[in-house]
Short mmCIF file of C-alpha atoms in Angstrom, two decimals:
data_model
loop_
_atom_site.label_atom_id
_atom_site.label_comp_id
_atom_site.label_asym_id
_atom_site.label_seq_id
_atom_site.Cartn_x
_atom_site.Cartn_y
_atom_site.Cartn_z
CA UNK I 1 59.82 -17.43 -32.38
CA UNK I 2 61.17 -19.18 -29.30
CA UNK I 3 61.56 -22.91 -29.53
CA UNK I 4 58.66 -23.93 -27.28
CA UNK I 5 57.27 -27.26 -28.48
CA UNK I 6 53.61 -28.21 -28.04
CA UNK I 7 54.32 -31.37 -26.15
CA UNK I 8 56.61 -29.61 -23.69
CA UNK I 9 53.81 -27.26 -22.71
CA UNK I 10 50.93 -29.72 -22.66
CA UNK I 11 49.69 -30.96 -19.31
CA UNK I 12 46.48 -32.98 -18.97
CA UNK I 13 43.42 -31.00 -17.78
CA UNK I 14 43.19 -33.52 -14.97
CA UNK I 15 46.16 -31.61 -13.47
CA UNK I 16 43.65 -29.32 -11.79
CA UNK I 17 42.45 -32.22 -9.64
CA UNK I 18 46.02 -33.09 -8.68
CA UNK I 19 46.72 -29.45 -7.92
CA UNK I 20 43.83 -29.27 -5.54
CA UNK I 21 45.10 -32.38 -3.75
CA UNK I 22 48.61 -30.98 -3.38
CA UNK I 23 47.28 -27.59 -2.42
CA UNK I 24 45.15 -29.11 0.29
CA UNK I 25 48.16 -31.00 1.65
CA UNK I 26 50.18 -27.81 1.81
CA UNK I 27 47.40 -25.95 3.52
CA UNK I 28 47.08 -28.68 6.10
CA UNK I 29 50.75 -28.39 6.96
CA UNK I 30 50.36 -24.66 7.41
CA UNK I 31 47.08 -24.47 9.28
CA UNK I 32 46.77 -27.89 11.02
CA UNK I 33 43.06 -27.95 10.00
CA UNK I 34 41.02 -30.71 11.55
CA UNK I 35 39.23 -33.40 9.53
CA UNK I 36 35.91 -31.96 10.70
CA UNK I 37 36.83 -28.56 9.25
CA UNK I 38 37.84 -30.20 6.01
CA UNK I 39 34.54 -32.03 5.74
CA UNK I 40 32.65 -28.81 6.45
CA UNK I 41 34.62 -27.05 3.75
CA UNK I 42 33.94 -29.84 1.25
CA UNK I 43 30.22 -29.58 2.02
CA UNK I 44 30.36 -25.81 1.50
CA UNK I 45 32.13 -26.20 -1.84
CA UNK I 46 29.60 -28.83 -2.94
CA UNK I 47 26.66 -26.53 -2.22
CA UNK I 48 28.32 -23.60 -3.98
CA UNK I 49 29.08 -25.80 -6.96
CA UNK I 50 25.36 -26.45 -7.41
CA UNK I 51 24.54 -22.77 -7.96
CA UNK I 52 23.65 -21.56 -11.43
CA UNK I 53 26.97 -19.70 -11.86
CA UNK I 54 29.19 -22.09 -9.90
CA UNK I 55 32.07 -21.86 -12.37
CA UNK I 56 32.58 -18.84 -14.53
CA UNK I 57 35.38 -17.32 -16.59
CA UNK I 58 37.11 -14.29 -15.05
CA UNK I 59 38.88 -11.64 -17.06
CA UNK I 60 41.64 -10.67 -14.64
CA UNK I 61 43.75 -12.40 -12.03
CA UNK I 62 43.19 -9.35 -9.84
CA UNK I 63 39.61 -10.57 -9.43
CA UNK I 64 40.98 -13.55 -7.50
CA UNK I 65 41.11 -12.08 -4.00
CA UNK I 66 43.58 -14.57 -2.56
CA UNK I 67 46.39 -13.99 -5.11
CA UNK I 68 49.04 -11.43 -4.08
CA UNK I 69 49.40 -8.78 -6.80
CA UNK I 70 52.94 -7.84 -5.78
CA UNK I 71 54.72 -10.95 -7.07
CA UNK I 72 56.38 -10.90 -10.48
CA UNK I 73 54.82 -14.22 -11.29
CA UNK I 74 51.37 -12.82 -10.48
CA UNK I 75 51.85 -9.86 -12.78
CA UNK I 76 53.15 -12.05 -15.59
CA UNK I 77 50.23 -14.45 -15.26
CA UNK I 78 47.81 -11.52 -15.01
CA UNK I 79 49.03 -10.23 -18.34
CA UNK I 80 48.56 -13.64 -19.98
CA UNK I 81 45.09 -14.12 -18.49
CA UNK I 82 43.86 -10.72 -19.58
CA UNK I 83 45.19 -11.28 -23.09
CA UNK I 84 44.07 -14.88 -23.60
CA UNK I 85 41.33 -15.41 -20.97
CA UNK I 86 42.75 -18.67 -19.68
CA UNK I 87 41.89 -18.92 -15.95
CA UNK I 88 38.55 -19.62 -14.29
CA UNK I 89 37.68 -18.78 -10.70
CA UNK I 90 34.75 -19.35 -8.33
CA UNK I 91 31.80 -17.10 -7.40
CA UNK I 92 33.63 -15.67 -4.37
CA UNK I 93 36.75 -15.12 -6.54
CA UNK I 94 39.03 -17.31 -4.43
CA UNK I 95 41.09 -20.38 -5.12
CA UNK I 96 39.61 -21.89 -1.91
CA UNK I 97 40.88 -21.86 1.63
CA UNK I 98 41.00 -18.03 2.05
CA UNK I 99 44.78 -18.02 1.73
CA UNK I 100 47.43 -17.24 -0.83
CA UNK I 101 47.60 -19.80 -3.57
CA UNK I 102 50.37 -22.34 -3.32
CA UNK I 103 53.02 -22.89 -5.97
CA UNK I 104 51.13 -25.98 -7.08
CA UNK I 105 47.95 -23.99 -7.56
CA UNK I 106 49.90 -21.37 -9.46
CA UNK I 107 51.38 -24.14 -11.63
CA UNK I 108 47.85 -25.30 -12.41
CA UNK I 109 46.92 -21.78 -13.49
CA UNK I 110 50.08 -21.55 -15.55
CA UNK I 111 49.19 -24.83 -17.21
CA UNK I 112 45.78 -23.41 -18.19
CA UNK I 113 47.45 -20.53 -19.98
CA UNK I 114 49.92 -22.88 -21.66
CA UNK I 115 47.00 -24.98 -22.90
CA UNK I 116 45.28 -21.89 -24.28
CA UNK I 117 48.40 -20.80 -26.16
CA UNK I 118 48.80 -24.31 -27.54
CA UNK I 119 45.20 -24.19 -28.80
CA UNK I 120 45.91 -20.98 -30.67
CA UNK I 121 49.06 -22.45 -32.20
CA UNK I 122 47.24 -25.66 -33.20
CA UNK I 123 44.43 -23.61 -34.77
CA UNK I 124 46.93 -21.88 -37.06
CA UNK I 125 46.40 -18.59 -35.26
CA UNK I 126 49.95 -18.37 -33.94
CA UNK I 127 50.16 -14.78 -35.15
CA UNK I 128 47.85 -13.92 -32.24
CA UNK I 129 50.51 -15.10 -29.79
CA UNK I 130 53.22 -12.55 -29.06
CA UNK I 131 56.88 -13.48 -28.83
CA UNK I 132 57.05 -11.73 -25.47
CA UNK I 133 54.28 -13.96 -24.13
CA UNK I 134 56.05 -17.08 -25.34
CA UNK I 135 59.19 -15.89 -23.59
CA UNK I 136 57.22 -15.23 -20.41
CA UNK I 137 55.69 -18.70 -20.55
CA UNK I 138 59.10 -20.26 -21.01
CA UNK I 139 60.48 -18.38 -18.01
CA UNK I 140 57.52 -19.30 -15.83
CA UNK I 141 57.83 -22.89 -16.97
CA UNK I 142 61.48 -22.92 -15.91
CA UNK I 143 60.74 -21.37 -12.51
CA UNK I 144 57.91 -23.81 -11.81
CA UNK I 145 59.49 -26.84 -13.48
CA UNK I 146 59.51 -28.87 -10.26
CA UNK I 147 55.84 -28.23 -9.56
CA UNK I 148 54.83 -28.96 -13.14
CA UNK I 149 56.82 -32.20 -13.09
CA UNK I 150 55.16 -33.23 -9.84
CA UNK I 151 51.74 -32.50 -11.27
CA UNK I 152 52.53 -34.47 -14.42
CA UNK I 153 53.58 -37.42 -12.29
CA UNK I 154 50.40 -37.22 -10.26
CA UNK I 155 48.29 -37.00 -13.41
CA UNK I 156 50.08 -39.97 -15.01
CA UNK I 157 49.48 -42.00 -11.87
CA UNK I 158 45.81 -41.04 -11.82
CA UNK I 159 45.41 -41.93 -15.49
CA UNK I 160 47.09 -45.31 -14.91
CA UNK I 161 44.80 -46.05 -11.98
CA UNK I 162 41.79 -44.99 -14.01
CA UNK I 163 42.79 -47.30 -16.87
CA UNK I 164 43.18 -50.18 -14.42
CA UNK I 165 39.77 -49.50 -12.90
CA UNK I 166 38.17 -49.39 -16.35
CA UNK I 167 39.64 -52.79 -17.19
CA UNK I 168 38.77 -54.36 -13.85
CA UNK I 169 35.63 -52.44 -12.96
CA UNK I 170 33.37 -55.52 -13.20
CA UNK I 171 33.04 -57.68 -10.14
CA UNK I 172 31.14 -60.92 -9.69
CA UNK I 173 27.53 -59.91 -9.25
CA UNK I 174 24.42 -61.89 -8.37
CA UNK I 175 20.95 -60.44 -8.82
CA UNK I 176 17.67 -61.89 -7.63
CA UNK I 177 14.72 -61.91 -10.02
CA UNK I 178 11.35 -63.28 -9.04
CA UNK I 179 7.94 -64.01 -10.46
CA UNK I 180 4.81 -65.03 -8.55
CA UNK I 181 1.59 -66.02 -10.31
CA UNK I 182 -1.86 -66.18 -8.72
CA UNK I 183 -4.51 -67.66 -11.01
CA UNK I 184 -8.22 -68.21 -10.56
CA UNK I 185 -9.34 -70.55 -13.33
CA UNK I 186 -12.16 -72.88 -14.30
CA UNK I 187 -13.09 -75.16 -17.20
CA UNK I 188 -16.61 -75.18 -18.55
CA UNK I 189 -18.58 -77.31 -20.98
CA UNK I 190 -16.42 -80.42 -21.28
CA UNK I 191 -17.57 -83.53 -19.45
CA UNK I 192 -14.60 -85.84 -18.91
CA UNK I 193 -14.88 -89.30 -17.42
CA UNK I 194 -15.53 -88.96 -13.70
CA UNK I 195 -17.33 -85.65 -13.90
CA UNK I 196 -16.53 -82.02 -14.57
CA UNK I 197 -13.89 -79.60 -13.28
CA UNK I 198 -14.21 -77.06 -10.48
CA UNK I 199 -13.04 -73.49 -10.04
CA UNK I 200 -9.53 -73.41 -8.54
CA UNK I 201 -7.05 -70.89 -7.16
CA UNK I 202 -3.52 -71.91 -8.15
CA UNK I 203 -0.05 -70.44 -7.88
CA UNK I 204 3.48 -70.72 -9.21
CA UNK I 205 6.64 -69.11 -7.82
CA UNK I 206 9.99 -68.69 -9.58
CA UNK I 207 13.09 -67.19 -7.94
CA UNK I 208 16.16 -66.79 -10.14
CA UNK I 209 19.70 -66.05 -8.98
CA UNK I 210 21.43 -64.50 -11.98
CA UNK I 211 25.21 -64.39 -11.59
CA UNK I 212 27.81 -62.90 -13.91
CA UNK I 213 31.54 -63.39 -13.48
CA UNK I 214 32.87 -61.31 -16.37
CA UNK I 215 29.98 -59.10 -17.43
CA UNK I 216 29.66 -61.14 -20.63
CA UNK I 217 28.35 -64.38 -19.14
CA UNK I 218 25.40 -65.49 -17.04
CA UNK I 219 24.84 -68.32 -14.57
CA UNK I 220 21.15 -68.91 -13.84
CA UNK I 221 20.03 -70.82 -10.75
CA UNK I 222 16.26 -70.95 -10.47
CA UNK I 223 14.03 -72.20 -7.67
CA UNK I 224 10.42 -73.07 -8.43
CA UNK I 225 7.29 -74.13 -6.58
CA UNK I 226 3.61 -74.33 -7.34
CA UNK I 227 0.36 -76.10 -6.57
CA UNK I 228 -1.37 -76.22 -9.97
CA UNK I 229 -3.19 -79.34 -11.14
CA UNK I 230 -4.27 -79.64 -14.78
CA UNK I 231 -7.88 -79.75 -15.81
CA UNK I 232 -9.03 -83.16 -17.00
CA UNK I 233 -10.32 -82.95 -20.58
CA UNK I 234 -11.97 -85.68 -22.65
CA UNK I 235 -9.31 -87.93 -24.16
CA UNK I 236 -6.88 -87.35 -21.30
CA UNK I 237 -4.64 -84.91 -23.16
CA UNK I 238 -3.17 -81.54 -22.24
CA UNK I 239 -4.88 -79.29 -24.72
CA UNK I 240 -5.25 -75.89 -23.08
CA UNK I 241 -2.21 -76.35 -20.81
CA UNK I 242 -1.50 -72.97 -19.18
CA UNK I 243 1.88 -71.41 -18.47
CA UNK I 244 1.52 -71.54 -14.68
CA UNK I 245 0.85 -75.30 -15.00
CA UNK I 246 4.27 -75.64 -16.61
CA UNK I 247 7.21 -76.31 -14.29
CA UNK I 248 4.90 -76.89 -11.35
CA UNK I 249 5.74 -79.11 -8.39
CA UNK I 250 2.08 -79.71 -7.54
CA UNK I 251 2.26 -79.16 -3.77
CA UNK I 252 4.33 -75.97 -3.47
CA UNK I 253 7.45 -78.00 -2.78
CA UNK I 254 10.53 -75.98 -3.66
CA UNK I 255 12.94 -77.48 -6.15
CA UNK I 256 15.81 -76.32 -8.33
CA UNK I 257 14.20 -76.51 -11.76
CA UNK I 258 16.82 -74.75 -13.88
CA UNK I 259 20.60 -74.37 -13.66
CA UNK I 260 22.34 -73.14 -16.79
CA UNK I 261 25.35 -71.13 -17.93
CA UNK I 262 25.44 -68.72 -20.87
CA UNK I 263 28.77 -67.55 -22.25
CA UNK I 264 30.38 -66.19 -25.40
CA UNK I 265 33.86 -67.75 -25.78
CA UNK I 266 34.48 -66.09 -29.15
CA UNK I 267 32.93 -63.25 -31.06
CA UNK I 268 29.51 -64.01 -32.58
CA UNK I 269 29.17 -67.36 -30.75
CA UNK I 270 26.80 -67.77 -27.81
CA UNK I 271 27.00 -71.03 -25.88
CA UNK I 272 24.36 -72.46 -23.54
CA UNK I 273 25.21 -75.21 -21.02
CA UNK I 274 22.30 -76.42 -18.86
CA UNK I 275 22.90 -78.82 -15.98
CA UNK I 276 19.23 -79.03 -14.96
CA UNK I 277 16.01 -78.14 -16.77
CA UNK I 278 17.45 -77.07 -20.10
CA UNK I 279 15.04 -76.45 -22.98
CA UNK I 280 15.73 -75.90 -26.66
CA UNK I 281 13.99 -72.54 -26.67
CA UNK I 282 16.37 -71.32 -23.97
CA UNK I 283 19.02 -70.79 -26.66
CA UNK I 284 17.31 -71.14 -30.07
CA UNK I 285 15.50 -68.13 -31.60
CA UNK I 286 11.80 -69.03 -31.86
CA UNK I 287 10.65 -66.25 -34.22
CA UNK I 288 7.88 -65.16 -31.89
CA UNK I 289 9.24 -61.88 -30.52
CA UNK I 290 6.22 -60.76 -28.47
CA UNK I 291 4.25 -63.79 -27.29
CA UNK I 292 7.20 -66.05 -26.35
CA UNK I 293 8.02 -65.13 -22.75
CA UNK I 294 9.66 -68.35 -21.59
CA UNK I 295 6.37 -69.65 -20.15
CA UNK I 296 6.18 -66.72 -17.76
CA UNK I 297 3.02 -64.92 -16.71
CA UNK I 298 3.51 -61.89 -18.93
CA UNK I 299 1.97 -62.88 -22.29
CA UNK I 300 -0.24 -65.80 -23.39
CA UNK I 301 -2.32 -67.91 -21.04
CA UNK I 302 -1.39 -71.14 -22.83
CA UNK I 303 1.95 -72.85 -23.38
CA UNK I 304 0.85 -73.65 -26.95
CA UNK I 305 0.49 -69.95 -27.75
CA UNK I 306 4.09 -69.20 -26.80
CA UNK I 307 5.95 -70.90 -29.68
CA UNK I 308 6.14 -73.76 -32.16
CA UNK I 309 5.74 -77.07 -30.23
CA UNK I 310 8.82 -78.46 -31.99
CA UNK I 311 10.94 -76.70 -29.34
CA UNK I 312 9.22 -78.80 -26.65
CA UNK I 313 10.63 -82.09 -27.98
CA UNK I 314 13.14 -83.11 -25.32
CA UNK I 315 15.02 -81.23 -22.64
CA UNK I 316 17.36 -81.68 -19.70
CA UNK I 317 21.15 -81.30 -19.52
CA UNK I 318 23.53 -80.80 -22.42
CA UNK I 319 24.82 -78.01 -24.60
CA UNK I 320 23.53 -75.63 -27.25
CA UNK I 321 24.79 -72.67 -29.15
CA UNK I 322 24.04 -70.04 -31.76
CA UNK I 323 26.55 -68.56 -34.21
CA UNK I 324 25.82 -65.21 -35.81
CA UNK I 325 26.92 -65.26 -39.45
CA UNK I 326 26.08 -61.59 -39.87
CA UNK I 327 23.29 -59.80 -41.64
CA UNK I 328 20.71 -61.39 -39.35
CA UNK I 329 21.57 -64.97 -40.38
CA UNK I 330 22.19 -67.40 -37.51
CA UNK I 331 22.83 -71.13 -37.22
CA UNK I 332 21.85 -72.95 -34.04
CA UNK I 333 22.48 -76.44 -32.72
CA UNK I 334 22.07 -78.29 -29.45
CA UNK I 335 21.85 -81.61 -27.63
CA UNK I 336 19.79 -82.26 -24.49
CA UNK I 337 19.38 -85.45 -22.46
CA UNK I 338 16.41 -86.00 -20.14
CA UNK I 339 18.14 -88.24 -17.56
CA UNK I 340 21.75 -87.12 -17.94
CA UNK I 341 22.32 -87.46 -14.18
CA UNK I 342 21.10 -91.08 -13.96
CA UNK I 343 23.82 -93.77 -14.31
CA UNK I 344 21.29 -96.62 -14.61
CA UNK I 345 20.88 -98.72 -17.74
CA UNK I 346 19.31 -96.87 -20.71
CA UNK I 347 19.86 -93.52 -19.03
CA UNK I 348 22.73 -91.10 -18.66
CA UNK I 349 23.97 -88.42 -21.00
CA UNK I 350 23.82 -90.49 -24.20
CA UNK I 351 21.80 -93.70 -23.60
CA UNK I 352 18.47 -92.34 -22.39
CA UNK I 353 15.83 -90.01 -23.82
CA UNK I 354 17.54 -87.27 -25.79
CA UNK I 355 16.99 -84.74 -28.55
CA UNK I 356 19.17 -82.98 -31.11
CA UNK I 357 18.17 -79.63 -32.61
CA UNK I 358 19.49 -77.92 -35.74
CA UNK I 359 18.17 -74.59 -36.96
CA UNK I 360 18.77 -71.76 -39.39
CA UNK I 361 17.16 -68.42 -38.59
CA UNK I 362 17.05 -65.07 -40.32
CA UNK I 363 16.18 -61.85 -38.52
CA UNK I 364 17.80 -58.77 -40.12
CA UNK I 365 17.97 -55.82 -37.77
CA UNK I 366 16.77 -53.36 -40.41
CA UNK I 367 13.69 -55.42 -41.34
CA UNK I 368 10.38 -56.13 -39.65
CA UNK I 369 10.30 -59.87 -40.18
CA UNK I 370 12.07 -62.97 -38.91
CA UNK I 371 11.93 -66.65 -39.79
CA UNK I 372 13.38 -69.90 -38.42
CA UNK I 373 13.57 -73.38 -39.98
CA UNK I 374 14.05 -76.13 -37.39
CA UNK I 375 14.84 -79.85 -37.34
CA UNK I 376 14.74 -82.07 -34.24
CA UNK I 377 15.81 -85.70 -33.96
CA UNK I 378 14.79 -87.38 -30.71
CA UNK I 379 14.52 -90.67 -28.86
CA UNK I 380 11.49 -90.69 -26.55
CA UNK I 381 10.44 -93.38 -24.12
CA UNK I 382 10.17 -92.04 -20.61
CA UNK I 383 7.45 -89.49 -21.27
CA UNK I 384 5.49 -87.53 -23.84
CA UNK I 385 7.07 -86.47 -27.10
CA UNK I 386 6.23 -82.80 -26.44
CA UNK I 387 6.81 -82.77 -22.67
CA UNK I 388 10.01 -80.65 -22.73
CA UNK I 389 12.02 -83.61 -21.48
CA UNK I 390 9.87 -83.95 -18.39
CA UNK I 391 10.89 -80.47 -17.27
CA UNK I 392 7.30 -79.30 -17.61
CA UNK I 393 6.50 -81.61 -14.68
CA UNK I 394 2.75 -81.23 -15.16
CA UNK I 395 2.11 -82.49 -18.68
CA UNK I 396 2.96 -82.22 -22.35
CA UNK I 397 1.53 -79.95 -25.04
CA UNK I 398 -1.09 -81.50 -27.32
CA UNK I 399 -3.31 -84.57 -27.40
CA UNK I 400 -2.50 -87.82 -25.66
CA UNK I 401 -2.35 -89.71 -28.97
CA UNK I 402 0.26 -87.27 -30.30
CA UNK I 403 2.37 -87.31 -27.19
CA UNK I 404 2.80 -90.59 -25.46
CA UNK I 405 4.59 -93.58 -26.96
CA UNK I 406 3.25 -95.54 -24.00
CA UNK I 407 -0.34 -95.26 -25.25
CA UNK I 408 0.30 -98.64 -26.88
CA UNK I 409 2.46 -100.24 -24.20
CA UNK I 410 4.64 -99.04 -21.37
CA UNK I 411 7.70 -100.50 -23.10
CA UNK I 412 7.13 -98.56 -26.29
CA UNK I 413 9.79 -96.09 -27.41
CA UNK I 414 9.76 -93.77 -30.39
CA UNK I 415 12.35 -92.31 -32.71
CA UNK I 416 11.14 -88.90 -33.77
CA UNK I 417 12.09 -86.74 -36.75
CA UNK I 418 10.41 -83.35 -36.65
CA UNK I 419 10.47 -80.41 -39.07
CA UNK I 420 9.17 -76.96 -38.28
CA UNK I 421 9.05 -73.42 -39.55
CA UNK I 422 8.23 -70.28 -37.58
CA UNK I 423 7.92 -66.67 -38.72
CA UNK I 424 6.85 -63.26 -37.49
CA UNK I 425 6.16 -59.90 -39.07
CA UNK I 426 5.97 -56.56 -37.28
CA UNK I 427 3.51 -54.29 -39.06
CA UNK I 428 4.20 -51.62 -36.45
CA UNK I 429 5.52 -51.48 -32.88
CA UNK I 430 1.94 -52.09 -31.73
CA UNK I 431 0.92 -54.84 -34.19
CA UNK I 432 2.91 -58.07 -34.59
CA UNK I 433 1.81 -61.25 -36.37
CA UNK I 434 3.39 -64.68 -36.00
CA UNK I 435 2.73 -68.14 -37.45
CA UNK I 436 4.25 -71.61 -37.24
CA UNK I 437 3.84 -75.13 -38.55
CA UNK I 438 5.30 -78.51 -37.60
CA UNK I 439 5.30 -82.08 -38.88
CA UNK I 440 6.80 -84.98 -36.94
CA UNK I 441 7.24 -88.64 -37.85
CA UNK I 442 7.35 -90.94 -34.83
CA UNK I 443 8.56 -94.49 -35.51
CA UNK I 444 7.65 -96.89 -32.72
CA UNK I 445 10.11 -99.54 -31.62
CA UNK I 446 9.07 -103.13 -30.85
CA UNK I 447 5.34 -102.55 -30.54
CA UNK I 448 4.12 -103.82 -33.89
CA UNK I 449 2.17 -100.64 -34.66
CA UNK I 450 4.58 -98.94 -37.05
CA UNK I 451 4.62 -95.14 -36.93
CA UNK I 452 2.50 -92.06 -36.54
CA UNK I 453 2.29 -88.64 -38.15
CA UNK I 454 1.98 -85.66 -35.83
CA UNK I 455 0.86 -82.22 -36.96
CA UNK I 456 0.67 -78.82 -35.33
CA UNK I 457 0.22 -75.29 -36.59
CA UNK I 458 -0.95 -71.94 -35.39
CA UNK I 459 -0.93 -68.17 -35.67
CA UNK I 460 -0.84 -65.35 -33.20
CA UNK I 461 -1.61 -61.65 -33.20
CA UNK I 462 -0.10 -59.36 -30.57
CA UNK I 463 -0.99 -55.72 -29.92
CA UNK I 464 1.58 -54.33 -27.45
CA UNK I 465 0.67 -51.19 -25.48
CA UNK I 466 -3.00 -51.61 -26.38
CA UNK I 467 -4.94 -49.11 -24.29
CA UNK I 468 -1.87 -48.02 -22.31
CA UNK I 469 1.87 -48.55 -22.21
CA UNK I 470 2.79 -52.02 -20.96
CA UNK I 471 -0.57 -53.58 -21.75
CA UNK I 472 -0.90 -56.44 -24.24
CA UNK I 473 -3.87 -57.71 -26.23
CA UNK I 474 -3.30 -61.09 -27.86
CA UNK I 475 -5.01 -63.80 -29.88
CA UNK I 476 -3.90 -67.34 -30.76
CA UNK I 477 -5.56 -69.78 -33.17
CA UNK I 478 -4.25 -73.19 -34.17
CA UNK I 479 -4.01 -76.89 -33.48
CA UNK I 480 -1.81 -78.27 -30.71
CA UNK I 481 0.08 -81.48 -31.66
CA UNK I 482 -2.30 -84.21 -32.75
CA UNK I 483 -1.97 -87.64 -34.44
CA UNK I 484 -5.07 -88.32 -36.57
CA UNK I 485 -6.07 -91.98 -36.75
CA UNK I 486 -3.10 -93.22 -34.80
CA UNK I 487 -3.34 -96.93 -33.91
CA UNK I 488 -3.59 -97.17 -30.13
CA UNK I 489 -4.08 -100.90 -29.75
CA UNK I 490 -5.30 -104.00 -31.50
CA UNK I 491 -8.26 -102.86 -33.56
CA UNK I 492 -8.39 -99.39 -32.02
CA UNK I 493 -7.33 -96.01 -33.32
CA UNK I 494 -7.29 -92.43 -32.09
CA UNK I 495 -9.84 -89.98 -33.42
CA UNK I 496 -9.22 -88.08 -36.63
CA UNK I 497 -10.74 -84.76 -35.62
CA UNK I 498 -8.48 -81.74 -35.25
CA UNK I 499 -8.30 -80.39 -31.68
CA UNK I 500 -8.49 -76.67 -32.44
CA UNK I 501 -7.20 -74.08 -29.99
CA UNK I 502 -8.69 -70.56 -29.87
CA UNK I 503 -7.38 -68.09 -27.29
CA UNK I 504 -7.81 -64.46 -26.40
CA UNK I 505 -6.30 -62.51 -23.50
CA UNK I 506 -5.65 -58.99 -22.32
CA UNK I 507 -2.80 -58.15 -19.97
CA UNK I 508 -3.42 -55.00 -17.96
CA UNK I 509 -0.17 -53.59 -16.54
CA UNK I 510 -1.04 -51.99 -13.21
CA UNK I 511 2.53 -50.85 -12.57
CA UNK I 512 6.07 -52.00 -13.31
CA UNK I 513 5.70 -55.04 -11.06
CA UNK I 514 2.05 -56.12 -11.17
CA UNK I 515 -0.18 -57.16 -14.06
CA UNK I 516 -3.61 -58.78 -14.34
CA UNK I 517 -4.50 -60.95 -17.33
CA UNK I 518 -8.05 -62.16 -17.93
CA UNK I 519 -8.60 -64.48 -20.86
CA UNK I 520 -10.35 -67.46 -22.44
CA UNK I 521 -9.12 -70.67 -24.08
CA UNK I 522 -11.56 -72.58 -26.25
CA UNK I 523 -10.57 -76.15 -27.14
CA UNK I 524 -12.66 -77.67 -29.94
CA UNK I 525 -12.69 -81.47 -30.34
CA UNK I 526 -10.55 -82.28 -27.29
CA UNK I 527 -8.96 -85.71 -27.51
CA UNK I 528 -9.25 -85.59 -31.33
CA UNK I 529 -12.91 -86.68 -31.11
CA UNK I 530 -15.60 -84.43 -32.55
CA UNK I 531 -18.29 -85.94 -30.34
CA UNK I 532 -16.50 -84.76 -27.20
CA UNK I 533 -17.83 -81.58 -25.62
CA UNK I 534 -15.77 -78.49 -26.30
CA UNK I 535 -13.75 -77.15 -23.37
CA UNK I 536 -13.89 -73.47 -22.42
CA UNK I 537 -11.23 -72.41 -19.91
CA UNK I 538 -11.60 -69.04 -18.23
CA UNK I 539 -8.71 -67.55 -16.26
CA UNK I 540 -7.84 -64.40 -14.35
CA UNK I 541 -4.09 -64.40 -13.79
CA UNK I 542 -2.20 -61.94 -11.60
CA UNK I 543 1.55 -61.75 -12.05
CA UNK I 544 4.00 -60.15 -9.61
CA UNK I 545 7.58 -59.57 -10.77
CA UNK I 546 10.55 -58.21 -8.84
#
């Protein structure tokens, strides 16, 4: 057998594209075709290519009407094609252009036959290849060596350019994402000091500019505005706080409420760096896979129903991160400072209100459950303990006694140690249960009233796609943060009753961008006092996303 090596015959299949380019150049030199004619021809080829039999195998080169049958090379190639079936033509049996094929086009056809012979040799069926055919291929290869070399060069260049494009295909991209909430809501039953509450129509708008520089990072710049005012409940707390009340400017003034950068500097490590409006649940897994929507208008009515309140202790600027140990086990840590931008005394990145989070979570991909154990250490003076570092703007989650160190005196500060556990179990894709519990010890500084114990717990049931795809039926039962019997002054203490929270809602997904969510929130013993009237909050929320 002739010494024809596999690698000497092999030419990339992409050579056909290069051949067409060279063939077109040659035809242009011969016919001086105009660019308009070329475009018309491309359009014609495109339409033909869409037909059911746009590319089919032919059995003889003689079927290709634009190949001269008198050339030796034609007859040699014809013999190879008929024996090995290695050339494909088009429905009109031409190579395109209604002209004789160029040497480059012939080289492309020759390459197809060489590839076919190589396949037979590689498949250990070399006995099907005749010595005479190998000799013919070698002779044709010698006669068309220049054209084959040119095609190889073109193919190599194309492959190099393709590799470069694949490596550099990502460009800096910014996408706009928006959410607009319209809510008609009212509070019934409760009779706070100064009278009852009225029916209101409130809104909140969020516009996020999401920018990626590498395809593996994300810079979020969010604008927010809203006009929501909280209902006044007995005891002055924020039981029943709704998601559209959170992050609200109060008068539809636009502000930048969140600027943060997500990146992954090494494998398995995700880093979160907020400059404005950072929250611990922005980076820490909360073990509430359905109901936690980042306080958006797509799941629960209440902020309390979204996640364990331990994640609302502190907020602001700082850094956080999660490391994936594998097997669903993750460790998370972070530090956030409320007034990191303020250089004044008892402010700044380290000397003002701050919080440190440490967490271990477990969520195996092949299981239906997840769990997270969380610890938060915080210094709180400027606002409520559970006010998300003041980023909530409107109010904190839970009763006033549980939240505000300044209940005793405006100068009061608290050192907080909080422990929480959260878990969820997916019985099926359409039935998910979650539960959480939290205990916090708040030690007051320089007020003479010692410390307080704060408790919170709850459970949720989510039924995704209930009634139709995209819909969500949900229920939440629990107790928002409360401090039973906390001393609030000389000879006075907060109530010991548990402010229970009962919630039900149904999100009806009208289309991909619009949903309507009616629901009720029932607050029992608001203000931790059982003699206070219960509060029943009814809401119809419409959410637009784009």
